[in-house]
Amino acid sequence: MSNLTINADRLLRRIQELGSLGRDAQGRLVRVAASDMDRIGRDRLVGWLEETGLEVAVDRIGNIFGIWQDDANAGQPPVMLGSHIDSVIDAGIYDGCYGVLAGLEAIATLKEAGFEPSRPIVVAAFTNEEGVRYSPDMMGSLVFAGGVGADEALAAVGTDGSILGKELERIGYAGRHQPGFFKPQAYVELHVEQGPVLEREAIAIGAVENLQGISWQRITIEGEANHAGTTPMSMRRDAGVAAARVVSFLADRASASPTPTVATVGTIAFEPNAVNVIPSRATFTVDLRDPDEMHLREQETALVAFLDKLAASAGVTIHAERLARFEPVTFDTRIVSLIEDCARANGLSCRRMTSGAGHDAQMIARIAPSAMIFVPSRGGISHNPAEFTPADELVAGANILLGVAARLAAD
Ligand code: HGY
Ligand code: MN
Ligand code: MN
């Protein structure tokens, strides 16, 4: 099996086709979790799983599984591949989809080659990895790993006021399987790096050995609406200015940090949102990340202290709501070494690295040995339609996934 390679045309064609599905009137990719656009992508994926002769299973949180098993190995803990196909707003076509379709491609290639795995091989597409509509992110894999109950997750209220469970029912993906209805023997996720490291160092494969901690909060600042023309600066309780001070504080502190801390305010809204009215309310989200748990806690503590001082000085009230909090994760060294071995066997340069982005692998690592394979992202760009990885690099990564999956499934 060692000289087996994937069907590159089939993989590349499917990546492009899936990338064309779920676009809005402006042509933006918006396959946001449990939306009609998400359903279009889900339906196409299920079609490909069926075409490959896999058993398709959907669990209560809408995770989709394509299962390859036979009488001889049924019931054995499977090797699981996968990622997600939900997207952010105005997304690229590789984030998540590449890992799901390459996982399917690896199974199809092994099947066609007459490979007889000693255990089932499963490809998964986890619900709501991005967390754009419903918090937290990596929700489907978190539920599958038992990190939060299915009922609690299904009750999640979206940024549009929708309820996740109702939306999954509406799009036909409120499955019957209990999350965690099987326990994987191992999990390997192939993903575009979404960062600049591999390209900058001209390295083909990332053997991801750990993933940084993530802290998401929604902050609401209450001030007082007033006339923009008649209210002296000294008499204002301006929620907008207070929010701006928080944004600057976070950026300055993260930029000055000696650790690889990152801080992002990705959403912000003012009320009443009128040109000549001092904002009475500002609502925004804070995304803090650091590979070291202690440093991440220090960032969070510093923010709390800053908000307390700001509330007093600006005459506003400030409320913070936790949206997601995941500690840093270390992946399975045996699988990481396997990835390095496969890269070497394929004549590809490889380096161990940390994932800056969150991934389903960080949740599945709670219940099974897990690791990730990265391929370079052009310009390190992601969560942006300019996200790109050349075809030969996509194929190279998929062949590493194939090799690792075959080795794990032979155990
Ligand atoms: O936020 C993340 O890192 C991932 O894309 N959900
Ligand atoms: Mn992703
Ligand atoms: Mn993403």
Coordinates of N, CA and C and ligand atoms in Angstrom, one line a residue, residues 83-84 86 95-96 129-130 189 191 194 357-360 383, ligand 2:
S83 N -13.1 16.7 9.3 CA -13.0 18.1 9.6 C -14.4 18.7 9.6
H84 N -14.5 19.8 8.9 CA -15.9 20.4 8.9 C -16.1 21.0 7.5
D86 N -18.8 23.5 7.4 CA -19.5 24.8 7.6 C -18.4 25.9 7.4
D95 N -10.8 25.7 3.9 CA -10.9 25.6 5.4 C -11.9 24.5 5.7
G96 N -11.5 23.4 6.3 CA -12.4 22.3 6.7 C -12.7 21.4 5.6
E129 N -18.2 24.0 13.3 CA -16.8 24.1 13.7 C -16.5 25.6 13.9
E130 N -17.1 26.4 13.0 CA -16.6 27.8 13.0 C -17.2 28.7 14.1
E189 N -6.6 14.8 11.3 CA -7.3 15.8 10.6 C -6.3 16.5 9.7
H191 N -5.6 19.7 7.2 CA -6.2 21.1 7.2 C -5.2 22.0 6.6
Q194 N -3.6 27.9 7.4 CA -4.3 29.2 7.7 C -3.3 30.2 8.3
A357 N -5.1 28.1 14.9 CA -6.5 28.1 14.7 C -7.1 26.9 15.6
G358 N -8.3 27.0 15.9 CA -9.0 25.9 16.6 C -9.5 24.9 15.6
H359 N -9.5 23.7 16.0 CA -9.9 22.6 15.1 C -10.7 21.5 15.8
D360 N -11.5 20.7 15.1 CA -12.2 19.6 15.7 C -11.2 18.6 16.4
H383 N -9.9 32.4 6.2 CA -11.2 33.2 6.6 C -11.3 34.4 5.7
Ligands
MN2 MN -11.2 24.9 9.9

